[in-house]
XYZ file of N, CA and C in Angstrom:
528
model
N 24.301 -1.606 -49.920
C 23.399 -0.497 -50.286
C 23.655 0.443 -51.073
N 24.926 0.690 -51.075
C 25.723 1.753 -51.952
C 25.559 1.329 -53.597
N 25.342 -0.050 -53.762
C 25.452 -0.229 -55.136
C 23.927 -0.677 -55.658
N 23.025 -0.157 -54.774
C 21.221 -0.219 -55.104
C 21.183 1.361 -55.996
N 20.331 1.128 -56.878
C 20.067 2.632 -57.573
C 18.813 3.061 -56.581
N 19.086 4.204 -56.667
C 18.034 5.238 -55.783
C 17.413 5.626 -56.737
N 16.186 5.621 -56.925
C 15.238 6.706 -58.021
C 14.207 6.676 -57.111
N 13.475 8.046 -57.925
C 12.021 8.614 -57.684
C 10.892 7.222 -58.073
N 10.186 7.132 -57.216
C 8.936 5.998 -57.735
C 7.933 6.479 -57.066
N 6.820 5.952 -57.566
C 5.384 5.900 -56.947
C 4.725 4.587 -56.704
N 4.333 4.555 -55.512
C 4.061 3.314 -54.830
C 2.203 3.080 -54.984
N 1.663 2.132 -55.554
C 0.145 2.208 -55.681
C -0.412 0.717 -54.755
N -1.081 1.163 -53.792
C -2.036 -0.315 -53.319
C -3.324 0.011 -53.964
N -3.882 -1.262 -54.109
C -5.161 -1.944 -54.531
C -6.089 -2.211 -53.180
N -7.447 -2.113 -53.700
C -8.437 -2.631 -52.863
C -8.196 -4.019 -52.477
N -7.830 -4.825 -53.507
C -7.724 -6.079 -53.377
C -6.279 -6.677 -52.780
N -5.679 -5.656 -52.529
C -4.011 -6.090 -51.850
C -2.961 -6.385 -52.863
N -2.876 -5.433 -53.784
C -1.622 -5.825 -54.923
C -1.027 -4.260 -54.564
N 0.173 -4.380 -54.793
C 1.059 -3.298 -54.260
C 1.833 -3.199 -55.994
N 2.228 -1.844 -56.328
C 2.988 -2.015 -57.589
C 3.719 -0.657 -57.406
N 5.082 -0.818 -57.779
C 5.675 0.335 -57.496
C 6.434 0.565 -58.970
N 6.371 1.931 -59.480
C 6.731 2.179 -60.775
C 7.732 3.693 -60.884
N 8.865 3.372 -61.481
C 9.606 4.314 -61.188
C 9.027 5.544 -61.967
N 9.208 7.101 -61.576
C 8.354 7.775 -62.404
C 8.757 8.039 -63.747
N 9.915 7.525 -63.910
C 10.453 7.760 -65.338
C 9.789 6.892 -66.583
N 9.155 5.722 -66.164
C 8.411 4.847 -66.307
C 6.771 5.689 -66.340
N 6.178 6.074 -65.454
C 4.673 6.339 -65.232
C 4.652 7.689 -66.029
N 5.815 8.481 -66.285
C 5.421 9.541 -67.456
C 4.797 9.340 -68.345
N 5.476 8.363 -69.146
C 5.098 8.129 -70.389
C 3.815 7.005 -70.416
N 3.268 6.488 -69.297
C 2.386 5.363 -69.388
C 0.685 5.730 -69.626
N 0.096 4.811 -70.350
C -0.986 5.312 -70.256
C -1.745 4.737 -68.868
N -3.142 4.036 -68.701
C -3.545 3.853 -67.712
C -3.038 2.741 -67.057
N -3.270 2.662 -65.483
C -2.957 1.884 -64.853
C -3.701 0.440 -64.360
N -3.107 -0.707 -65.111
C -4.058 -1.902 -64.891
C -4.332 -2.092 -63.279
N -5.554 -2.431 -63.371
C -5.744 -3.182 -61.995
C -6.467 -4.714 -62.473
N -6.983 -5.558 -61.388
C -7.999 -6.809 -61.608
C -8.882 -6.198 -61.678
N -9.709 -6.616 -62.779
C -11.304 -6.110 -62.753
C -12.076 -6.251 -61.436
N -12.821 -5.312 -61.327
C -13.370 -5.206 -59.740
C -12.378 -4.430 -58.783
N -11.111 -4.403 -58.866
C -10.441 -3.995 -58.343
C -9.784 -2.371 -58.473
N -9.731 -1.494 -57.491
C -9.004 -0.236 -57.746
C -8.224 0.184 -56.719
N -7.224 1.322 -57.384
C -6.181 1.773 -56.636
C -6.848 2.591 -55.487
N -6.530 2.620 -54.384
C -6.996 3.181 -52.750
C -5.781 4.191 -52.628
N -4.680 3.874 -52.752
C -3.580 4.802 -51.739
C -2.589 4.582 -53.387
N -2.014 6.139 -53.605
C -0.279 6.092 -54.026
C 0.210 7.085 -53.221
N 1.463 6.916 -53.409
C 2.405 7.862 -52.460
C 3.899 7.520 -53.346
N 4.542 8.998 -53.447
C 5.559 9.268 -53.911
C 6.752 8.657 -53.247
N 7.924 8.541 -53.427
C 8.897 8.236 -52.612
C 10.038 7.966 -53.679
N 11.193 7.197 -52.748
C 12.568 6.801 -53.418
C 12.746 4.929 -53.106
N 13.677 4.554 -54.224
C 13.773 3.376 -53.868
C 14.660 3.225 -52.683
N 15.023 3.687 -51.649
C 16.104 3.089 -50.630
C 15.463 3.572 -49.319
N 13.881 4.021 -49.645
C 13.158 4.489 -48.478
C 12.709 3.471 -47.727
N 12.337 3.230 -46.603
C 11.437 2.271 -45.428
C 9.970 2.346 -45.965
N 9.253 1.223 -46.306
C 7.993 1.062 -46.677
C 7.282 0.405 -45.455
N 6.521 1.122 -44.721
C 5.675 0.364 -43.598
C 4.436 0.089 -44.393
N 3.960 -1.055 -43.991
C 2.631 -1.681 -44.408
C 1.818 -1.935 -42.860
N 0.541 -1.471 -42.996
C -0.346 -1.687 -41.570
C -1.338 -2.742 -42.226
N -1.437 -3.729 -41.273
C -2.635 -4.470 -41.627
C -3.787 -4.615 -40.641
N -5.081 -4.907 -41.200
C -5.956 -5.259 -40.277
C -6.097 -6.121 -39.000
N -4.484 -6.532 -38.668
C -4.820 -7.782 -37.703
C -3.431 -7.037 -36.620
N -3.400 -5.782 -36.733
C -2.464 -4.951 -35.644
C -1.126 -5.230 -35.782
N -0.768 -5.575 -37.148
C 0.646 -5.632 -37.355
C 1.138 -4.893 -38.103
N 2.488 -4.691 -38.463
C 3.027 -3.439 -39.370
C 4.093 -4.228 -39.653
N 4.426 -4.009 -41.254
C 5.416 -5.132 -41.736
C 6.300 -3.874 -42.715
N 7.504 -4.133 -42.529
C 8.688 -3.599 -43.218
C 9.558 -3.893 -44.140
N 9.478 -3.398 -45.350
C 10.672 -3.355 -46.392
C 11.322 -2.202 -46.387
N 12.336 -2.636 -47.774
C 12.800 -1.048 -48.361
C 12.411 -1.365 -49.615
N 12.263 -0.208 -50.284
C 11.460 -0.160 -51.281
C 12.234 -0.695 -52.448
N 13.258 -1.048 -52.483
C 14.328 -2.061 -53.263
C 14.105 -3.179 -53.172
N 13.154 -3.669 -51.917
C 12.633 -5.155 -52.016
C 11.324 -5.348 -52.556
N 10.847 -4.314 -53.275
C 9.741 -4.442 -53.695
C 10.078 -4.396 -55.629
N 9.512 -5.440 -56.347
C 9.947 -5.489 -57.446
C 9.413 -4.436 -58.301
N 10.168 -3.625 -59.113
C 9.594 -2.681 -60.337
C 8.514 -3.417 -61.152
N 7.393 -2.563 -61.358
C 6.528 -2.820 -62.151
C 6.565 -1.878 -63.450
N 5.606 -2.592 -64.182
C 4.906 -1.313 -65.421
C 3.469 -1.024 -65.258
N 3.487 0.139 -65.771
C 1.847 0.178 -65.226
C 1.033 -0.946 -65.833
N 1.433 -1.407 -66.811
C 0.518 -2.556 -67.193
C 0.662 -3.858 -66.220
N 1.017 -4.078 -65.361
C 1.217 -5.144 -64.578
C 0.298 -5.052 -63.551
N -0.253 -5.886 -62.923
C -1.168 -5.927 -61.724
C -0.252 -5.660 -60.237
N 0.869 -5.889 -60.649
C 1.531 -5.621 -59.153
C 1.946 -7.113 -58.166
N 2.172 -6.842 -57.161
C 2.642 -8.065 -56.287
C 1.259 -8.167 -55.361
N 0.880 -9.355 -54.976
C -0.046 -9.846 -54.238
C 0.531 -9.439 -52.585
N -0.022 -8.458 -51.817
C 1.000 -8.344 -50.333
C 0.713 -9.755 -49.716
N -0.190 -10.232 -49.935
C -0.077 -11.633 -48.562
C 1.052 -12.599 -49.350
N 1.334 -12.511 -50.387
C 2.437 -13.088 -50.704
C 3.830 -12.594 -50.449
N 3.767 -10.841 -50.560
C 5.241 -10.074 -50.223
C 5.523 -10.449 -48.822
N 4.742 -10.094 -48.103
C 4.833 -9.995 -46.715
C 4.491 -11.590 -45.982
N 4.187 -12.484 -46.564
C 3.740 -14.011 -45.842
C 2.617 -13.240 -44.614
N 1.644 -12.888 -45.281
C 0.602 -12.307 -44.517
C -0.091 -13.790 -43.841
N -0.715 -13.468 -42.682
C -1.956 -14.883 -42.106
C -2.952 -14.869 -43.233
N -3.551 -16.058 -42.799
C -4.631 -16.014 -43.457
C -6.028 -14.950 -43.171
N -6.284 -14.679 -44.391
C -7.333 -13.615 -44.445
C -6.814 -12.182 -43.734
N -5.643 -11.909 -43.471
C -4.908 -10.814 -43.002
C -4.936 -9.786 -44.519
N -5.016 -8.415 -44.316
C -4.566 -7.947 -45.535
C -4.028 -6.333 -45.048
N -3.578 -5.737 -46.110
C -3.059 -4.304 -45.612
C -3.956 -3.451 -45.827
N -3.866 -2.658 -45.025
C -4.974 -1.133 -45.184
C -4.531 -0.166 -45.289
N -2.996 -0.130 -44.775
C -2.532 1.498 -45.324
C -0.691 1.311 -45.594
N -0.550 2.233 -46.472
C 1.227 1.942 -46.693
C 1.793 3.470 -46.750
N 3.011 3.338 -46.104
C 3.187 4.920 -45.851
C 5.214 4.665 -46.080
N 5.517 5.280 -46.729
C 6.949 5.596 -46.986
C 7.515 6.523 -46.512
N 8.383 6.064 -45.854
C 9.635 6.894 -44.911
C 11.033 6.671 -45.056
N 11.517 8.044 -44.687
C 13.248 7.815 -44.436
C 13.376 8.510 -43.088
N 12.538 9.368 -42.470
C 12.709 9.604 -41.156
C 11.977 9.506 -40.149
N 10.893 8.871 -40.458
C 9.947 8.370 -39.349
C 9.226 9.297 -38.512
N 9.476 10.454 -39.083
C 8.422 12.292 -38.604
C 6.819 11.673 -38.724
N 5.881 12.360 -38.122
C 5.095 12.563 -38.236
C 4.278 11.604 -37.507
N 2.775 11.479 -37.538
C 1.796 10.656 -36.827
C 1.504 9.721 -37.727
N 0.462 8.574 -37.240
C -0.634 7.849 -37.964
C -1.792 7.778 -36.769
N -3.064 8.446 -37.565
C -3.964 8.228 -36.806
C -4.980 7.089 -37.464
N -5.140 6.261 -36.302
C -5.793 5.074 -36.087
C -7.362 5.342 -35.622
N -8.420 5.161 -36.647
C -9.729 5.171 -36.538
C -10.455 3.693 -36.179
N -11.206 3.625 -35.085
C -11.405 1.953 -34.854
C -13.251 2.040 -34.607
N -13.585 1.046 -34.914
C -15.470 0.833 -34.940
C -16.041 1.519 -34.018
N -15.238 1.251 -32.849
C -15.914 1.554 -31.436
C -15.748 3.028 -31.319
N -15.470 3.802 -32.507
C -15.298 5.455 -32.557
C -14.333 6.321 -31.578
N -13.453 5.161 -31.192
C -12.210 5.780 -30.858
C -11.166 5.836 -32.003
N -10.422 7.007 -31.240
C -9.216 7.644 -32.394
C -7.707 7.311 -31.583
N -6.595 6.808 -31.985
C -5.462 6.605 -31.385
C -4.687 7.594 -32.837
N -3.461 8.337 -31.765
C -2.504 8.955 -32.680
C -1.205 8.487 -32.067
N -0.453 7.891 -33.062
C 0.714 7.448 -32.658
C 1.732 7.648 -33.366
N 3.019 8.708 -33.013
C 3.932 8.586 -33.645
C 4.861 7.763 -34.825
N 5.284 8.530 -36.003
C 5.271 7.094 -36.787
C 6.746 6.344 -36.281
N 7.510 7.443 -35.545
C 8.476 7.172 -35.011
C 8.659 5.656 -34.212
N 7.599 5.487 -33.508
C 7.135 4.198 -32.566
C 7.758 2.898 -33.611
N 7.743 2.947 -34.740
C 7.734 1.460 -35.762
C 9.293 1.594 -36.414
N 10.304 2.597 -35.544
C 11.332 2.498 -36.431
C 12.068 1.502 -35.566
N 12.950 1.001 -36.174
C 13.637 -0.527 -35.155
C 15.454 -0.045 -35.436
N 15.797 -0.456 -34.737
C 17.681 -0.637 -35.191
C 18.043 -1.612 -36.090
N 17.127 -2.688 -35.999
C 17.599 -3.737 -36.537
C 16.341 -4.059 -37.693
N 16.847 -5.039 -38.855
C 15.808 -4.873 -40.103
C 14.600 -6.005 -39.921
N 13.921 -5.819 -38.591
C 12.509 -6.782 -38.331
C 12.120 -6.511 -39.353
N 11.311 -7.333 -40.146
C 10.185 -7.496 -41.263
C 8.528 -7.307 -40.523
N 8.368 -7.502 -39.382
C 7.035 -7.663 -38.672
C 7.153 -7.244 -37.395
N 6.432 -6.482 -37.186
C 5.827 -5.847 -35.722
C 4.367 -6.185 -35.528
N 4.535 -6.801 -34.139
C 3.073 -7.589 -33.647
C 2.926 -6.599 -32.512
N 1.325 -6.774 -32.176
C 0.902 -5.495 -31.044
C 1.248 -4.061 -31.835
N 1.005 -3.822 -33.188
C 1.422 -2.249 -33.574
C 0.462 -1.303 -32.950
N -0.926 -1.625 -32.874
C -1.692 -0.996 -32.385
C -2.986 -1.819 -31.612
N -3.625 -0.993 -31.230
C -5.067 -1.790 -30.454
C -5.558 -2.700 -31.021
N -6.002 -3.986 -30.909
C -7.131 -4.752 -31.456
C -8.101 -5.071 -30.650
N -8.608 -4.154 -29.711
C -9.561 -4.348 -29.115
C -10.763 -4.014 -29.955
N -11.102 -3.112 -30.931
C -12.112 -2.852 -31.816
C -11.572 -2.707 -33.165
N -12.328 -3.457 -33.922
C -11.651 -3.168 -35.640
C -11.528 -2.052 -36.094
N -10.214 -1.955 -36.743
C -10.113 -0.841 -37.350
C -10.624 -0.693 -38.425
N -11.058 0.809 -38.733
C -11.648 1.354 -39.890
C -11.034 2.264 -40.423
N -10.056 3.125 -40.198
C -9.299 4.326 -41.053
C -7.717 4.186 -40.373
N -6.910 4.354 -41.579
C -5.580 4.991 -40.982
C -4.853 6.249 -41.840
N -4.631 7.053 -41.297
C -4.390 8.441 -41.937
C -2.899 8.738 -41.267
N -2.005 9.260 -42.219
C -0.789 9.957 -41.880
C -1.192 11.367 -41.916
N -0.415 11.852 -40.588
C -0.432 13.268 -40.610
C 0.950 13.501 -40.618
N 1.614 14.855 -41.162
C 2.793 15.485 -41.160
C 3.003 15.689 -40.201
N 4.585 16.220 -39.498
C 4.732 16.482 -38.356
C 4.232 17.939 -37.891
N 4.001 18.351 -36.925
C 3.418 19.708 -36.717
C 2.501 20.128 -37.474
N 1.407 19.165 -37.787
C 0.480 19.379 -38.567
C -0.973 19.097 -37.792
N -1.613 20.440 -37.866
C -3.125 20.103 -37.294
C -4.217 20.127 -38.348
N -4.869 19.091 -38.137
C -6.443 19.209 -39.099
C -7.635 18.838 -38.894
N -8.389 19.791 -39.351
C -9.774 19.384 -38.945
C -10.367 18.302 -39.911
N -10.743 17.314 -38.926
C -11.503 16.280 -39.736
C -13.071 15.841 -39.481
N -13.621 15.001 -39.906
C -14.978 14.600 -39.651
C -15.057 13.415 -39.680
N -15.612 13.258 -38.302
C -16.130 11.151 -38.114
C -17.415 11.391 -38.477
N -17.815 10.555 -39.237
C -19.615 10.043 -39.529
C -19.896 8.657 -39.247
N -20.816 8.814 -38.043
C -21.180 7.132 -37.614
C -22.160 6.443 -38.362
N -22.405 5.258 -37.911
C -23.454 4.782 -39.014
C -24.734 5.152 -38.775
N -24.651 5.932 -37.719
C -26.428 6.611 -37.570
C -26.292 7.736 -38.413
N -25.414 8.248 -39.185
C -25.325 9.424 -39.930
C -25.035 10.795 -38.931
N -24.393 10.498 -38.051
C -24.301 11.811 -37.370
C -22.566 12.319 -37.315
N -22.012 13.369 -37.480
C -21.012 13.685 -37.582
C -20.462 14.606 -36.555
N -19.070 14.245 -36.140
C -17.980 14.848 -35.441
C -16.941 15.857 -35.980
N -17.066 17.096 -35.989
C -15.608 17.634 -35.996
C -14.731 18.007 -35.437
N -13.614 17.496 -35.536
C -12.631 18.037 -34.423
C -11.263 18.122 -35.166
N -10.167 18.951 -34.229
C -9.009 18.884 -34.669
C -7.888 18.114 -34.147
N -7.093 17.776 -34.823
C -6.207 16.166 -34.732
C -5.511 16.823 -33.596
N -5.028 18.129 -33.356
C -4.183 18.677 -32.362
C -4.669 18.074 -30.850
N -6.184 17.610 -30.751
C -6.868 17.533 -29.484
C -7.104 15.994 -29.434
N -6.041 15.279 -30.031
C -6.087 13.652 -29.719
C -4.888 13.519 -29.169
N -4.868 12.894 -27.973
C -3.348 12.865 -27.521
C -2.452 11.616 -27.995
N -1.207 12.043 -27.387
C -0.564 10.647 -27.884
C -0.397 9.825 -26.993
């Protein structure tokens, strides 16, 4: 691990499941980020090469890699297809990615049945280098949203139902 370069980077996830890791030095001089036609970037995050990268799938699994396990890309590259990178099951897709060094903060999971769960990110920290954690969150209802909350942070959020009704709530009121 000491021989691995540790540099700042930006990670991008696209709607069609491509992950792109670009060193910040390459990003500064870059033009537009390339994606497949009909695809778009849905998440971007800064971190560094030796950080843990947590991938959350729509099948209640969490996959973990080190930043250096993901190939470096140029802005003109499409990136790596997450089903191939992580050996996902057929039809499984990555819906959220979080880079972390200390596993602080929480993840908010929103489900189709209207429920919200708040799980400490530390729940996904492992002593061994397991790449896949199963039953990482409830699969009783399909997941519709994942959001990261930094430690000791409260936010006002709005949930909108399919009936076009809105609920405003504070994240401090969601039990762990």
